Amino acid sequence: MTYYNLHTHDLSLSTDRKLSICNLPYKNSFTSPDAYPGVYFSAGIHPWHIASTDPMSLTSQLSRIAESPQLLAIGECGLDKLTDTPIDIQITIFKQQIEIAENSKKPMIIHCVKAFNELIKLRKETAARQEWIIHGFRGKPQLATELIQHGFRISIGHKFNPETARIIPLHRLFLETDDSNIDIETVYRQIAEIRQIPENELIISIGTNFSELFDLSR
Ligand SMILES: [Zn+2]
């Protein structure tokens, strides 16, 4: 049985019993996935980092890295109204990343804070066809339901709204550890408990979701 972790910043996490998508580190440039054989990554420009980096240069690097078989998804990227960068600039950078995801046919791992209306609008406006997964979701059940109706998938970490964790359909759900020290087994245990289902059922469902969205053959 494999524990699948949709999103972590801990590069040491890929072992036999766990399969993790690690967020590829960057500052002025992205670290090369080649430096970490056998590790799966996602790469993207986080809205928090737009002001302190050169997003133009990073997006052009990103379109090259996107072709790597080790790169399973574009992100985390997205929109955050609690950060200083104006939302229209965030949208511009996010749209460039949507285009990269569409061209490379890879799903997106999305960070979204207080900008869900804008996000839903962008999904429609860009007619994006790749899957979009909201990571670290802590919102209320009503918002989760609305997002699911618009075709989004949702990933939950160790901090979540219990009612939301109960109602997300299993085939739309992912689990993650993000930047916490909690291990992924604990997150699985918490969610299985709250949904009152055997942990094995959760492991199998999330595994199926993973193989549906990501090419893990290489
Ligand atoms: Zn993260």
mmCIF file of C-alpha atoms and ligand atoms in Angstrom:
data_model
loop_
_atom_site.group_PDB
_atom_site.id
_atom_site.type_symbol
_atom_site.label_atom_id
_atom_site.label_comp_id
_atom_site.label_asym_id
_atom_site.label_seq_id
_atom_site.Cartn_x
_atom_site.Cartn_y
_atom_site.Cartn_z
ATOM 1 C CA MET A 1 0.000 0.000 0.000
ATOM 2 C CA THR A 2 1.359 3.371 -0.976
ATOM 3 C CA TYR A 3 0.600 6.639 0.762
ATOM 4 C CA TYR A 4 0.338 9.311 -1.906
ATOM 5 C CA ASN A 5 1.245 12.845 -0.847
ATOM 6 C CA LEU A 6 0.046 15.470 -3.330
ATOM 7 C CA HIS A 7 2.180 18.311 -2.065
ATOM 8 C CA THR A 8 5.242 18.664 0.145
ATOM 9 C CA HIS A 9 8.292 20.886 0.396
ATOM 10 C CA ASP A 10 10.378 18.089 1.922
ATOM 11 C CA LEU A 11 12.628 16.670 -0.779
ATOM 12 C CA SER A 12 13.545 13.628 1.306
ATOM 13 C CA LEU A 13 10.044 12.181 1.321
ATOM 14 C CA SER A 14 9.980 9.815 -1.661
ATOM 15 C CA THR A 15 10.362 6.296 -0.322
ATOM 16 C CA ASP A 16 8.849 2.939 -1.276
ATOM 17 C CA ARG A 17 5.752 3.243 0.849
ATOM 18 C CA LYS A 18 5.161 6.891 0.081
ATOM 19 C CA LEU A 19 4.915 8.661 -3.188
ATOM 20 C CA SER A 20 5.239 12.403 -2.860
ATOM 21 C CA ILE A 21 5.074 15.310 -5.260
ATOM 22 C CA CYS A 22 7.783 17.639 -3.993
ATOM 23 C CA ASN A 23 7.642 21.340 -4.715
ATOM 24 C CA LEU A 24 10.711 22.169 -6.810
ATOM 25 C CA PRO A 25 12.773 24.845 -4.995
ATOM 26 C CA TYR A 26 13.668 28.097 -6.761
ATOM 27 C CA LYS A 27 14.999 31.546 -6.122
ATOM 28 C CA ASN A 28 16.299 33.258 -9.259
ATOM 29 C CA SER A 29 16.096 29.983 -11.109
ATOM 30 C CA PHE A 30 14.552 26.573 -10.605
ATOM 31 C CA THR A 31 16.647 23.724 -9.237
ATOM 32 C CA SER A 32 17.048 21.091 -11.955
ATOM 33 C CA PRO A 33 14.907 17.964 -11.391
ATOM 34 C CA ASP A 34 17.896 16.016 -12.809
ATOM 35 C CA ALA A 35 19.687 16.653 -9.520
ATOM 36 C CA TYR A 36 17.134 14.398 -7.799
ATOM 37 C CA PRO A 37 16.745 11.182 -9.784
ATOM 38 C CA GLY A 38 13.613 9.229 -8.921
ATOM 39 C CA VAL A 39 11.877 12.163 -7.222
ATOM 40 C CA TYR A 40 8.603 13.531 -8.596
ATOM 41 C CA PHE A 41 8.094 17.275 -8.629
ATOM 42 C CA SER A 42 5.701 20.093 -9.221
ATOM 43 C CA ALA A 43 7.082 23.498 -10.198
ATOM 44 C CA GLY A 44 5.503 26.911 -10.289
ATOM 45 C CA ILE A 45 5.738 30.520 -9.181
ATOM 46 C CA HIS A 46 3.968 31.096 -5.864
ATOM 47 C CA PRO A 47 2.033 34.394 -5.559
ATOM 48 C CA TRP A 48 4.099 35.208 -2.447
ATOM 49 C CA HIS A 49 7.306 35.157 -4.518
ATOM 50 C CA ILE A 50 6.289 37.295 -7.492
ATOM 51 C CA ALA A 51 7.699 40.492 -5.955
ATOM 52 C CA SER A 52 11.049 39.005 -4.919
ATOM 53 C CA THR A 53 11.861 37.089 -8.114
ATOM 54 C CA ASP A 54 11.976 37.667 -11.848
ATOM 55 C CA PRO A 55 8.729 35.977 -12.915
ATOM 56 C CA MET A 56 9.461 36.494 -16.641
ATOM 57 C CA SER A 57 12.669 34.509 -16.464
ATOM 58 C CA LEU A 58 11.087 31.885 -14.189
ATOM 59 C CA THR A 59 8.137 31.298 -16.546
ATOM 60 C CA SER A 60 10.430 30.731 -19.498
ATOM 61 C CA GLN A 61 12.450 28.245 -17.422
ATOM 62 C CA LEU A 62 9.206 26.641 -16.328
ATOM 63 C CA SER A 63 8.086 25.932 -19.881
ATOM 64 C CA ARG A 64 11.318 23.993 -20.413
ATOM 65 C CA ILE A 65 11.165 22.070 -17.096
ATOM 66 C CA ALA A 66 7.509 21.222 -17.773
ATOM 67 C CA GLU A 67 8.623 18.682 -20.363
ATOM 68 C CA SER A 68 10.535 16.637 -17.764
ATOM 69 C CA PRO A 69 8.845 13.295 -16.981
ATOM 70 C CA GLN A 70 9.763 13.892 -13.317
ATOM 71 C CA LEU A 71 7.563 16.971 -13.320
ATOM 72 C CA LEU A 72 4.025 15.782 -12.611
ATOM 73 C CA ALA A 73 2.255 19.101 -12.176
ATOM 74 C CA ILE A 74 2.526 22.865 -12.564
ATOM 75 C CA GLY A 75 2.373 24.667 -9.202
ATOM 76 C CA GLU A 76 2.067 25.531 -6.549
ATOM 77 C CA CYS A 77 0.913 28.730 -8.106
ATOM 78 C CA GLY A 78 -2.276 30.732 -7.921
ATOM 79 C CA LEU A 79 -3.876 33.734 -6.264
ATOM 80 C CA ASP A 80 -3.624 35.178 -2.754
ATOM 81 C CA LYS A 81 -5.415 38.344 -1.699
ATOM 82 C CA LEU A 82 -3.476 38.514 1.577
ATOM 83 C CA THR A 83 -0.176 39.105 -0.177
ATOM 84 C CA ASP A 84 1.049 42.562 -1.291
ATOM 85 C CA THR A 85 1.358 41.924 -5.039
ATOM 86 C CA PRO A 86 -1.736 43.410 -6.754
ATOM 87 C CA ILE A 87 -4.250 40.787 -7.837
ATOM 88 C CA ASP A 88 -4.119 41.766 -11.533
ATOM 89 C CA ILE A 89 -0.361 41.106 -11.592
ATOM 90 C CA GLN A 90 -0.939 37.782 -9.836
ATOM 91 C CA ILE A 91 -3.547 36.896 -12.472
ATOM 92 C CA THR A 92 -1.115 37.691 -15.307
ATOM 93 C CA ILE A 93 1.583 35.414 -13.853
ATOM 94 C CA PHE A 94 -0.954 32.705 -13.085
ATOM 95 C CA LYS A 95 -2.343 32.825 -16.635
ATOM 96 C CA GLN A 96 1.141 32.257 -18.059
ATOM 97 C CA GLN A 97 1.395 29.162 -15.881
ATOM 98 C CA ILE A 98 -2.057 27.965 -16.981
ATOM 99 C CA GLU A 99 -0.777 28.146 -20.551
ATOM 100 C CA ILE A 100 2.295 26.076 -19.655
ATOM 101 C CA ALA A 101 0.093 23.470 -17.954
ATOM 102 C CA GLU A 102 -2.185 23.298 -20.997
ATOM 103 C CA ASN A 103 0.728 23.004 -23.441
ATOM 104 C CA SER A 104 2.508 20.331 -21.426
ATOM 105 C CA LYS A 105 -0.790 18.601 -20.551
ATOM 106 C CA LYS A 106 -0.094 18.590 -16.825
ATOM 107 C CA PRO A 107 -2.462 19.244 -13.923
ATOM 108 C CA MET A 108 -2.081 22.297 -11.705
ATOM 109 C CA ILE A 109 -1.537 22.440 -7.941
ATOM 110 C CA ILE A 110 -3.164 25.682 -6.861
ATOM 111 C CA HIS A 111 -2.697 27.954 -3.860
ATOM 112 C CA CYS A 112 -5.788 30.115 -3.428
ATOM 113 C CA VAL A 113 -6.554 32.512 -0.580
ATOM 114 C CA LYS A 114 -9.687 34.685 -0.685
ATOM 115 C CA ALA A 115 -9.725 34.691 -4.487
ATOM 116 C CA PHE A 116 -12.014 31.785 -5.345
ATOM 117 C CA ASN A 117 -14.370 33.907 -7.467
ATOM 118 C CA GLU A 118 -11.427 35.050 -9.584
ATOM 119 C CA LEU A 119 -10.172 31.465 -9.800
ATOM 120 C CA ILE A 120 -13.497 30.066 -10.995
ATOM 121 C CA LYS A 121 -13.772 32.907 -13.498
ATOM 122 C CA LEU A 122 -10.284 32.117 -14.841
ATOM 123 C CA ARG A 123 -11.127 28.437 -15.222
ATOM 124 C CA LYS A 124 -14.089 29.410 -17.435
ATOM 125 C CA GLU A 125 -12.359 32.237 -19.266
ATOM 126 C CA THR A 126 -9.268 30.230 -20.227
ATOM 127 C CA ALA A 127 -11.328 27.097 -21.012
ATOM 128 C CA ALA A 128 -8.506 25.155 -19.361
ATOM 129 C CA ARG A 129 -8.717 21.403 -19.906
ATOM 130 C CA GLN A 130 -6.088 20.178 -17.480
ATOM 131 C CA GLU A 131 -7.173 19.259 -13.960
ATOM 132 C CA TRP A 132 -6.887 21.944 -11.285
ATOM 133 C CA ILE A 133 -6.307 20.833 -7.695
ATOM 134 C CA ILE A 134 -6.765 23.326 -4.844
ATOM 135 C CA HIS A 135 -4.147 22.416 -2.298
ATOM 136 C CA GLY A 136 -4.260 22.931 1.475
ATOM 137 C CA PHE A 137 -7.990 23.568 1.363
ATOM 138 C CA ARG A 138 -9.456 24.765 4.683
ATOM 139 C CA GLY A 139 -12.703 26.258 3.405
ATOM 140 C CA LYS A 140 -16.277 25.544 4.334
ATOM 141 C CA PRO A 141 -18.372 22.728 2.808
ATOM 142 C CA GLN A 142 -20.384 25.197 0.653
ATOM 143 C CA LEU A 143 -17.231 26.481 -1.044
ATOM 144 C CA ALA A 144 -15.912 22.935 -1.540
ATOM 145 C CA THR A 145 -19.212 21.921 -3.164
ATOM 146 C CA GLU A 146 -19.137 24.938 -5.472
ATOM 147 C CA LEU A 147 -15.552 24.192 -6.533
ATOM 148 C CA ILE A 148 -16.376 20.549 -7.187
ATOM 149 C CA GLN A 149 -19.341 21.590 -9.334
ATOM 150 C CA HIS A 150 -16.888 23.616 -11.407
ATOM 151 C CA GLY A 151 -14.701 20.547 -11.869
ATOM 152 C CA PHE A 152 -11.963 21.283 -9.334
ATOM 153 C CA ARG A 153 -10.255 18.665 -7.203
ATOM 154 C CA ILE A 154 -9.373 19.349 -3.595
ATOM 155 C CA SER A 155 -6.361 18.435 -1.492
ATOM 156 C CA ILE A 156 -6.448 18.517 2.287
ATOM 157 C CA GLY A 157 -3.589 18.683 4.785
ATOM 158 C CA HIS A 158 -3.488 18.415 8.554
ATOM 159 C CA LYS A 159 -5.474 21.648 9.086
ATOM 160 C CA PHE A 160 -8.959 21.371 7.654
ATOM 161 C CA ASN A 161 -12.640 21.979 8.203
ATOM 162 C CA PRO A 162 -13.960 18.613 9.488
ATOM 163 C CA GLU A 163 -17.350 18.922 7.774
ATOM 164 C CA THR A 164 -15.605 19.688 4.467
ATOM 165 C CA ALA A 165 -13.311 16.662 4.888
ATOM 166 C CA ARG A 166 -16.422 14.548 5.324
ATOM 167 C CA ILE A 167 -18.300 15.680 2.219
ATOM 168 C CA ILE A 168 -15.699 15.899 -0.579
ATOM 169 C CA PRO A 169 -16.397 12.956 -2.921
ATOM 170 C CA LEU A 170 -13.534 10.436 -2.623
ATOM 171 C CA HIS A 171 -12.750 10.586 -6.344
ATOM 172 C CA ARG A 172 -12.116 14.346 -6.045
ATOM 173 C CA LEU A 173 -9.910 14.153 -2.951
ATOM 174 C CA PHE A 174 -6.137 14.283 -2.435
ATOM 175 C CA LEU A 175 -4.108 14.438 0.775
ATOM 176 C CA GLU A 176 -0.878 16.285 1.508
ATOM 177 C CA THR A 177 1.568 17.391 4.198
ATOM 178 C CA ASP A 178 2.718 20.717 2.604
ATOM 179 C CA ASP A 179 5.349 22.375 4.828
ATOM 180 C CA SER A 180 4.226 20.780 8.115
ATOM 181 C CA ASN A 181 6.204 18.266 10.176
ATOM 182 C CA ILE A 182 3.226 15.910 10.281
ATOM 183 C CA ASP A 183 3.671 12.721 8.280
ATOM 184 C CA ILE A 184 1.276 11.711 5.543
ATOM 185 C CA GLU A 185 0.179 8.558 7.432
ATOM 186 C CA THR A 186 -1.238 10.801 10.160
ATOM 187 C CA VAL A 187 -3.245 12.822 7.627
ATOM 188 C CA TYR A 188 -4.690 9.591 6.159
ATOM 189 C CA ARG A 189 -5.577 8.371 9.653
ATOM 190 C CA GLN A 190 -7.309 11.663 10.548
ATOM 191 C CA ILE A 191 -9.371 11.763 7.360
ATOM 192 C CA ALA A 192 -10.322 8.060 7.519
ATOM 193 C CA GLU A 193 -11.504 8.610 11.093
ATOM 194 C CA ILE A 194 -13.564 11.654 10.246
ATOM 195 C CA ARG A 195 -15.192 9.955 7.251
ATOM 196 C CA GLN A 196 -15.652 6.753 9.260
ATOM 197 C CA ILE A 197 -14.156 4.578 6.544
ATOM 198 C CA PRO A 198 -11.306 2.059 6.749
ATOM 199 C CA GLU A 199 -7.899 3.631 6.070
ATOM 200 C CA ASN A 200 -7.331 1.069 3.303
ATOM 201 C CA GLU A 201 -10.322 2.368 1.387
ATOM 202 C CA LEU A 202 -8.847 5.864 1.515
ATOM 203 C CA ILE A 203 -5.416 4.598 0.418
ATOM 204 C CA ILE A 204 -6.963 2.806 -2.565
ATOM 205 C CA SER A 205 -9.133 5.789 -3.615
ATOM 206 C CA ILE A 206 -6.327 8.325 -3.455
ATOM 207 C CA GLY A 207 -4.049 5.893 -5.303
ATOM 208 C CA THR A 208 -6.645 5.617 -8.069
ATOM 209 C CA ASN A 209 -6.952 9.419 -8.258
ATOM 210 C CA PHE A 210 -3.188 9.687 -8.544
ATOM 211 C CA SER A 211 -2.869 7.227 -11.394
ATOM 212 C CA GLU A 212 -5.786 8.901 -13.154
ATOM 213 C CA LEU A 213 -4.127 12.322 -13.124
ATOM 214 C CA PHE A 214 -0.396 11.670 -13.157
ATOM 215 C CA ASP A 215 1.893 9.644 -15.354
ATOM 216 C CA LEU A 216 3.880 7.651 -12.787
ATOM 217 C CA SER A 217 5.352 5.223 -15.299
ATOM 218 C CA ARG A 218 8.680 7.019 -15.648
HETATM 219 ZN ZN ZN B 1 3.163 24.426 -0.253
#
